[in-house]
PDB file of C-alpha atoms in Angstrom:
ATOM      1  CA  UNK A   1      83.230 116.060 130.604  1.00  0.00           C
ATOM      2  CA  UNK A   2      83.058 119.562 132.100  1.00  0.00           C
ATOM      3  CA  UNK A   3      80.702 119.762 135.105  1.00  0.00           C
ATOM      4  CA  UNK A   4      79.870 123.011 136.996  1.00  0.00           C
ATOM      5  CA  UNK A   5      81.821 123.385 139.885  1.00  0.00           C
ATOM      6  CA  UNK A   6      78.351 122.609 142.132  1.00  0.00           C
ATOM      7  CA  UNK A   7      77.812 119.393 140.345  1.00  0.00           C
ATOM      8  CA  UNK A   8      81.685 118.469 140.731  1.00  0.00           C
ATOM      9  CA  UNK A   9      81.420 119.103 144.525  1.00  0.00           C
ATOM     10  CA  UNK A  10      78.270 116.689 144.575  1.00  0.00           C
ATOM     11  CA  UNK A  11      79.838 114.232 142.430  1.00  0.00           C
ATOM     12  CA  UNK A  12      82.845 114.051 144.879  1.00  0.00           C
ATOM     13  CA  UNK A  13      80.906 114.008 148.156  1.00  0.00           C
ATOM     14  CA  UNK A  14      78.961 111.289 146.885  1.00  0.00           C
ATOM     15  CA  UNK A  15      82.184 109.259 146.529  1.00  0.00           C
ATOM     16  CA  UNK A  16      81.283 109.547 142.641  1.00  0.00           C
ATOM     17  CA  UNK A  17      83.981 109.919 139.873  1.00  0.00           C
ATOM     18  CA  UNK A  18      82.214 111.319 136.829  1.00  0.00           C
ATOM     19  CA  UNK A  19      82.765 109.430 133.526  1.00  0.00           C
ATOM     20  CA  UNK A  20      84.033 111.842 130.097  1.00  0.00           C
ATOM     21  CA  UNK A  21      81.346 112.058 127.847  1.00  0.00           C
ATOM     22  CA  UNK A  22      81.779 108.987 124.836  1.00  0.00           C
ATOM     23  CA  UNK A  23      79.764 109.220 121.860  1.00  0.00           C
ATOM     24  CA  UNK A  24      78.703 106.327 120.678  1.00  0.00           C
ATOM     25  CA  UNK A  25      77.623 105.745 116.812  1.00  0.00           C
ATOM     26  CA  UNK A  26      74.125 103.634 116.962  1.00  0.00           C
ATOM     27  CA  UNK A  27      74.480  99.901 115.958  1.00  0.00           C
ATOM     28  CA  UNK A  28      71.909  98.060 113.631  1.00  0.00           C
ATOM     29  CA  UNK A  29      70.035  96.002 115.500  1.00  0.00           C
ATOM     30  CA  UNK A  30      68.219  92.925 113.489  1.00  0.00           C
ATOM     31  CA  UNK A  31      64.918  93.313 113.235  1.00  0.00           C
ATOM     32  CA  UNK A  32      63.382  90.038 115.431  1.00  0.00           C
ATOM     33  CA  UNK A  33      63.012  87.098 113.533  1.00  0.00           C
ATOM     34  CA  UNK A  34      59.490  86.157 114.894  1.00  0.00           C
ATOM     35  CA  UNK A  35      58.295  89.670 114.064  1.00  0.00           C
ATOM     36  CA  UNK A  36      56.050  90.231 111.092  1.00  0.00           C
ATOM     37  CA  UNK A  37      56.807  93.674 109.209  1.00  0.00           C
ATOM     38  CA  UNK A  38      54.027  95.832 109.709  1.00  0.00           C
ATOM     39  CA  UNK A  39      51.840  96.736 106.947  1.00  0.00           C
ATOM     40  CA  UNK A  40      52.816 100.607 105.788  1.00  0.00           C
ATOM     41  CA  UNK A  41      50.615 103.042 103.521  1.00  0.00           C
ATOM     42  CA  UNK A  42      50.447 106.818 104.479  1.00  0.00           C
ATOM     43  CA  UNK A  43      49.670 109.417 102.860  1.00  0.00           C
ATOM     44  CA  UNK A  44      52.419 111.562 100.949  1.00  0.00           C
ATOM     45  CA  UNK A  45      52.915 114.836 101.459  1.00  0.00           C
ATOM     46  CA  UNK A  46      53.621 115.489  97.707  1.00  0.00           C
ATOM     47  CA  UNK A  47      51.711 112.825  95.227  1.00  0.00           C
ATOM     48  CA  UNK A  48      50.182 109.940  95.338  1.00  0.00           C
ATOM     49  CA  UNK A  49      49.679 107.765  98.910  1.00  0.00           C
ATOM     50  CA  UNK A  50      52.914 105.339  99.433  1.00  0.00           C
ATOM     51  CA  UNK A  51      52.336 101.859  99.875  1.00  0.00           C
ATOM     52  CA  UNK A  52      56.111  99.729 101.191  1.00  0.00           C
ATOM     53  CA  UNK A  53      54.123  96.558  99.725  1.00  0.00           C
ATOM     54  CA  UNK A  54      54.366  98.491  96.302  1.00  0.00           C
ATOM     55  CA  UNK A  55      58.085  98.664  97.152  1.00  0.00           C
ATOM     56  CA  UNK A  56      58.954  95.033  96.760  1.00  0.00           C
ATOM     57  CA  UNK A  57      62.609  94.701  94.882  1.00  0.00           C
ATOM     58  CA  UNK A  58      63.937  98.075  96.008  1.00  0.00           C
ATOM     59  CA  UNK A  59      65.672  98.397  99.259  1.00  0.00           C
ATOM     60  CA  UNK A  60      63.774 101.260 101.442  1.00  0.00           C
ATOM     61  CA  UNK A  61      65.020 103.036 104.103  1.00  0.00           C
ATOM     62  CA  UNK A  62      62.521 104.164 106.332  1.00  0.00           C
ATOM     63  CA  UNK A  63      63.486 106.993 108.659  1.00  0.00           C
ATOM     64  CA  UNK A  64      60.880 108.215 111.321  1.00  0.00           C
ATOM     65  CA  UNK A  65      61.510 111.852 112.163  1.00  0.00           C
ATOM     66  CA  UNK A  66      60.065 114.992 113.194  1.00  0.00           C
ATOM     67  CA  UNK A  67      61.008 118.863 112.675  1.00  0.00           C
ATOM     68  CA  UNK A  68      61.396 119.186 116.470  1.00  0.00           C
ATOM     69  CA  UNK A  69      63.912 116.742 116.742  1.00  0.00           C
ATOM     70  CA  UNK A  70      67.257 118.111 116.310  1.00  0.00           C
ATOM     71  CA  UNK A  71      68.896 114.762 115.642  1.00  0.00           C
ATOM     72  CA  UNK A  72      66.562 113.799 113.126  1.00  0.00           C
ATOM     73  CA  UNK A  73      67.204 117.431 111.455  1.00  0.00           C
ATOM     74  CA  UNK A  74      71.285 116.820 111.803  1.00  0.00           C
ATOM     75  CA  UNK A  75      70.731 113.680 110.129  1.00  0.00           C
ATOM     76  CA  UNK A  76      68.815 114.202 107.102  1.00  0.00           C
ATOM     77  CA  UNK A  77      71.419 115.778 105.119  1.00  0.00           C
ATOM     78  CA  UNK A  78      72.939 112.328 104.620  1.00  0.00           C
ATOM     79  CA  UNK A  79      70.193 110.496 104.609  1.00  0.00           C
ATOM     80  CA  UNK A  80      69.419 112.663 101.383  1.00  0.00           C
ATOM     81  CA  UNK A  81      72.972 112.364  99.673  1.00  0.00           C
ATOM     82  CA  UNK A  82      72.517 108.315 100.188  1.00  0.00           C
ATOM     83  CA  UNK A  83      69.062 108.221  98.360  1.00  0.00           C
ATOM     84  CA  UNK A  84      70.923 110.321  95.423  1.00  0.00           C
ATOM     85  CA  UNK A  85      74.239 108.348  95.739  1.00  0.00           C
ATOM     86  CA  UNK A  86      72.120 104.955  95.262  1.00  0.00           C
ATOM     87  CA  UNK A  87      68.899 106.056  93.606  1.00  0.00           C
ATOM     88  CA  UNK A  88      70.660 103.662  90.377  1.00  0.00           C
ATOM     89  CA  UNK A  89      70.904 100.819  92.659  1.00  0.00           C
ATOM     90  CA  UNK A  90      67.159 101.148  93.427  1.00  0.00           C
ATOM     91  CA  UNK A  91      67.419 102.250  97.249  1.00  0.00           C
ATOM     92  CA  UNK A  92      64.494 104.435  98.216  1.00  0.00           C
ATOM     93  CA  UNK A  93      64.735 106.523 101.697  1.00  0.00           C
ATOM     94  CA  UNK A  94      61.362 107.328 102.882  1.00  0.00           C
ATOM     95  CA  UNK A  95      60.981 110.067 105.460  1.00  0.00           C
ATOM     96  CA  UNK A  96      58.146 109.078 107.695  1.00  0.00           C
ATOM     97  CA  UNK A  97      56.922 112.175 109.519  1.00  0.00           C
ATOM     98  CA  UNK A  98      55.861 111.467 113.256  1.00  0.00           C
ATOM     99  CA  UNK A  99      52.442 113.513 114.177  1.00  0.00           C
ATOM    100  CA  UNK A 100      52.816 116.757 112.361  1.00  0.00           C
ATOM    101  CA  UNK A 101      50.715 118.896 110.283  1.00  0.00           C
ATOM    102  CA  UNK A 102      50.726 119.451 106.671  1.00  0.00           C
ATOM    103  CA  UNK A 103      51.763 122.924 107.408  1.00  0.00           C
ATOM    104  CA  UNK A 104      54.218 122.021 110.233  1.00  0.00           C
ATOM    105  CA  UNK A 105      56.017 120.033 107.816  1.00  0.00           C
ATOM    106  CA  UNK A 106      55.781 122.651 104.912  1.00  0.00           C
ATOM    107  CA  UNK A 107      57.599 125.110 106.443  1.00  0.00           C
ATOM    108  CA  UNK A 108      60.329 122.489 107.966  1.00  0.00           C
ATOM    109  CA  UNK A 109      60.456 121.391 104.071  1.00  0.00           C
ATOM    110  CA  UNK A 110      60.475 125.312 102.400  1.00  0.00           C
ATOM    111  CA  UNK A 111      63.844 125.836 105.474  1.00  0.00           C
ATOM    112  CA  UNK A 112      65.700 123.004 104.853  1.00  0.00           C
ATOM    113  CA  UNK A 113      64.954 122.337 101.174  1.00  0.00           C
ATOM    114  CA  UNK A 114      64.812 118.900 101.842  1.00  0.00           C
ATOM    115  CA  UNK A 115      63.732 116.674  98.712  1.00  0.00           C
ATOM    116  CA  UNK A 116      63.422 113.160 100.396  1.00  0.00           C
ATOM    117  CA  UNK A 117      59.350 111.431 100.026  1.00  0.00           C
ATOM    118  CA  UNK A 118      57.834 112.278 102.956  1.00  0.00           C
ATOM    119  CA  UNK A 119      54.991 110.156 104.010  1.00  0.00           C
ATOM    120  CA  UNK A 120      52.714 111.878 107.090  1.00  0.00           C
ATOM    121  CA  UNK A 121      52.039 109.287 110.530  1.00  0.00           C
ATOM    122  CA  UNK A 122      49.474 111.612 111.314  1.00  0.00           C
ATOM    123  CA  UNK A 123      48.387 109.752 114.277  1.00  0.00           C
ATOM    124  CA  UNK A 124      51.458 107.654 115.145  1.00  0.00           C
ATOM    125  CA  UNK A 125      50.013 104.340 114.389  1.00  0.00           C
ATOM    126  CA  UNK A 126      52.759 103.285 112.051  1.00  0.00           C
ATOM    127  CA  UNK A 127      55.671 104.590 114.823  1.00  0.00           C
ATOM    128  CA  UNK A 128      53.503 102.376 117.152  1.00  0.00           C
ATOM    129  CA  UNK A 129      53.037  99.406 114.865  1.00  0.00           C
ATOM    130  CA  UNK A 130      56.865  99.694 114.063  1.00  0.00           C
ATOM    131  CA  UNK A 131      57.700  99.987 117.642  1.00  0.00           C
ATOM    132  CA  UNK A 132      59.587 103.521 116.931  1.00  0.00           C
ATOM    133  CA  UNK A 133      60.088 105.216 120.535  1.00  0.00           C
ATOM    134  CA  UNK A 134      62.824 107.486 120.000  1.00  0.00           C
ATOM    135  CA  UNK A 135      63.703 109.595 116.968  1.00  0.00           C
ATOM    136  CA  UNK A 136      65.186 109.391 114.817  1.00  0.00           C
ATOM    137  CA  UNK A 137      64.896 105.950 113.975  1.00  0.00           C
ATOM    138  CA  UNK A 138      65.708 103.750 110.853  1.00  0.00           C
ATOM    139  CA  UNK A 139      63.935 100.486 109.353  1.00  0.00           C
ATOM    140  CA  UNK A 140      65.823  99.040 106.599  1.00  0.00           C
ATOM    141  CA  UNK A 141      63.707  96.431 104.414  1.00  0.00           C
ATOM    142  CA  UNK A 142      65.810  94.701 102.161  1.00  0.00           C
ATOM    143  CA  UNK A 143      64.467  93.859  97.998  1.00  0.00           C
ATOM    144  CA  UNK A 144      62.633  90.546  98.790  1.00  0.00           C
ATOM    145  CA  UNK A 145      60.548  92.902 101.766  1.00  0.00           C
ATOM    146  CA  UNK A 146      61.992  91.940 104.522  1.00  0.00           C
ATOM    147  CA  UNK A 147      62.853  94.080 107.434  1.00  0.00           C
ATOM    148  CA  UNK A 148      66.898  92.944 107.754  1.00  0.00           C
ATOM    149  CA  UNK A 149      67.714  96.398 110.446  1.00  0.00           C
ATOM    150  CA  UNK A 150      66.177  99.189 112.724  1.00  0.00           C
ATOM    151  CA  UNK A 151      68.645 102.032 114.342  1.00  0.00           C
ATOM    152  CA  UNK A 152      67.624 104.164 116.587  1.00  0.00           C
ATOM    153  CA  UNK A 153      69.843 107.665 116.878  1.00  0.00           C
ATOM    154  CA  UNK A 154      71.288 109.556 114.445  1.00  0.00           C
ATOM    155  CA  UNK A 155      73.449 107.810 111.998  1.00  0.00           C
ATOM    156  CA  UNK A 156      75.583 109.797 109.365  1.00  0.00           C
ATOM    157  CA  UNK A 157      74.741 107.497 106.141  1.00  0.00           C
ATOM    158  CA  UNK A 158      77.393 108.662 104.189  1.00  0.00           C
ATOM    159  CA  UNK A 159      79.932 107.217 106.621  1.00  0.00           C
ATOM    160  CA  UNK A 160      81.753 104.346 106.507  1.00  0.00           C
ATOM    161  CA  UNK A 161      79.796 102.170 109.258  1.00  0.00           C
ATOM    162  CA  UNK A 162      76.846 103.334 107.226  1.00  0.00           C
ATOM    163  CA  UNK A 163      78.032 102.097 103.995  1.00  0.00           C
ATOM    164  CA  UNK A 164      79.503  98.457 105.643  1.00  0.00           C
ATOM    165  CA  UNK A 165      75.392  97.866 106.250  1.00  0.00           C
ATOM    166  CA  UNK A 166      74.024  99.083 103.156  1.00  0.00           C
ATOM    167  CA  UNK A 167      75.996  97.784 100.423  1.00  0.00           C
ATOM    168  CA  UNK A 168      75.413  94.305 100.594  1.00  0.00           C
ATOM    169  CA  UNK A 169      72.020  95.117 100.228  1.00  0.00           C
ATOM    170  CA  UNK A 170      72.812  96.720  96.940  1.00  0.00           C
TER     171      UNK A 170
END
């Protein structure tokens, strides 16, 4: 971890030893047994509304995102190349936009050509409902509708962590 020289002199007077940076790869979490999955139907940005009851038998990844988050940006490349890479195996990965305009998201969609659903949380209810705090984060709900996972960070689903949790789901 490189610190400016300031901070280094404050971290030593303090009697501090500063720690290197580690990056750490987020973990699924299971989602709480005694939790209820929330009811989900927002508005798409393209098409018809999207309902995750109407969902049962596929497994959906929901990711909640939003163009001003830079991880959630890194992270949808992959997210894309895993709902192409399993689209046979009926895995849908829903990008659940946190608060934005219709035109906010537009112009994120025309930069990045990004080609996942995107569903619009106008108001954040459905972040709330799902307890989403930080973005990105990730609810996997397995065929029989089930939440089995949340992550929060940014994950690279094409890795091989990734793939150890989605598979069996397959």
């Amino acid at each position: 971890m490189i610190l400016r020289r300031r901070d280094a002199l404050i971290t030593l007077a303090a009697g501090l030893v500063p720690l290197p940076a580690v990056a750490v790869e987020p973990q699924p979490m299971p989602w709480p047994k005694a939790r209820a999955l929330p009811p989900l139907a927002l508005p798409a940005l393209d098409g018809p509304a999207w309902d995750l009851a109407a969902a049962k038998g596929q497994v959906v990844v929901l990711n909640f995102w939003a163009s001003w988050c830079e991880p959630c940006r890194s992270e949808m490349p992959s997210l894309e190349l895993l709902a192409e890479r399993h689209q046979a195996h009926k895995l849908a990965v829903i990008a659940v936009n946190f608060k934005e305009t219709e035109a906010t998201i537009r112009r994120y969609v025309a930069q990045s050509a990004l080609t996942l659903p995107i569903v619009r949380d106008a108001d954040g209810a459905a972040a709330r409902a799902f307890g989403v705090r930080v973005f990105p984060s990730t609810i996997v709900v397995g065929r029989d509708g089930r939440p089995v996972f949340t992550i929060t960070g940014e994950v690279d689903w094409t890795g091989a962590e990734a793939r150890r949790w989605i598979t069996p789901l397959l």
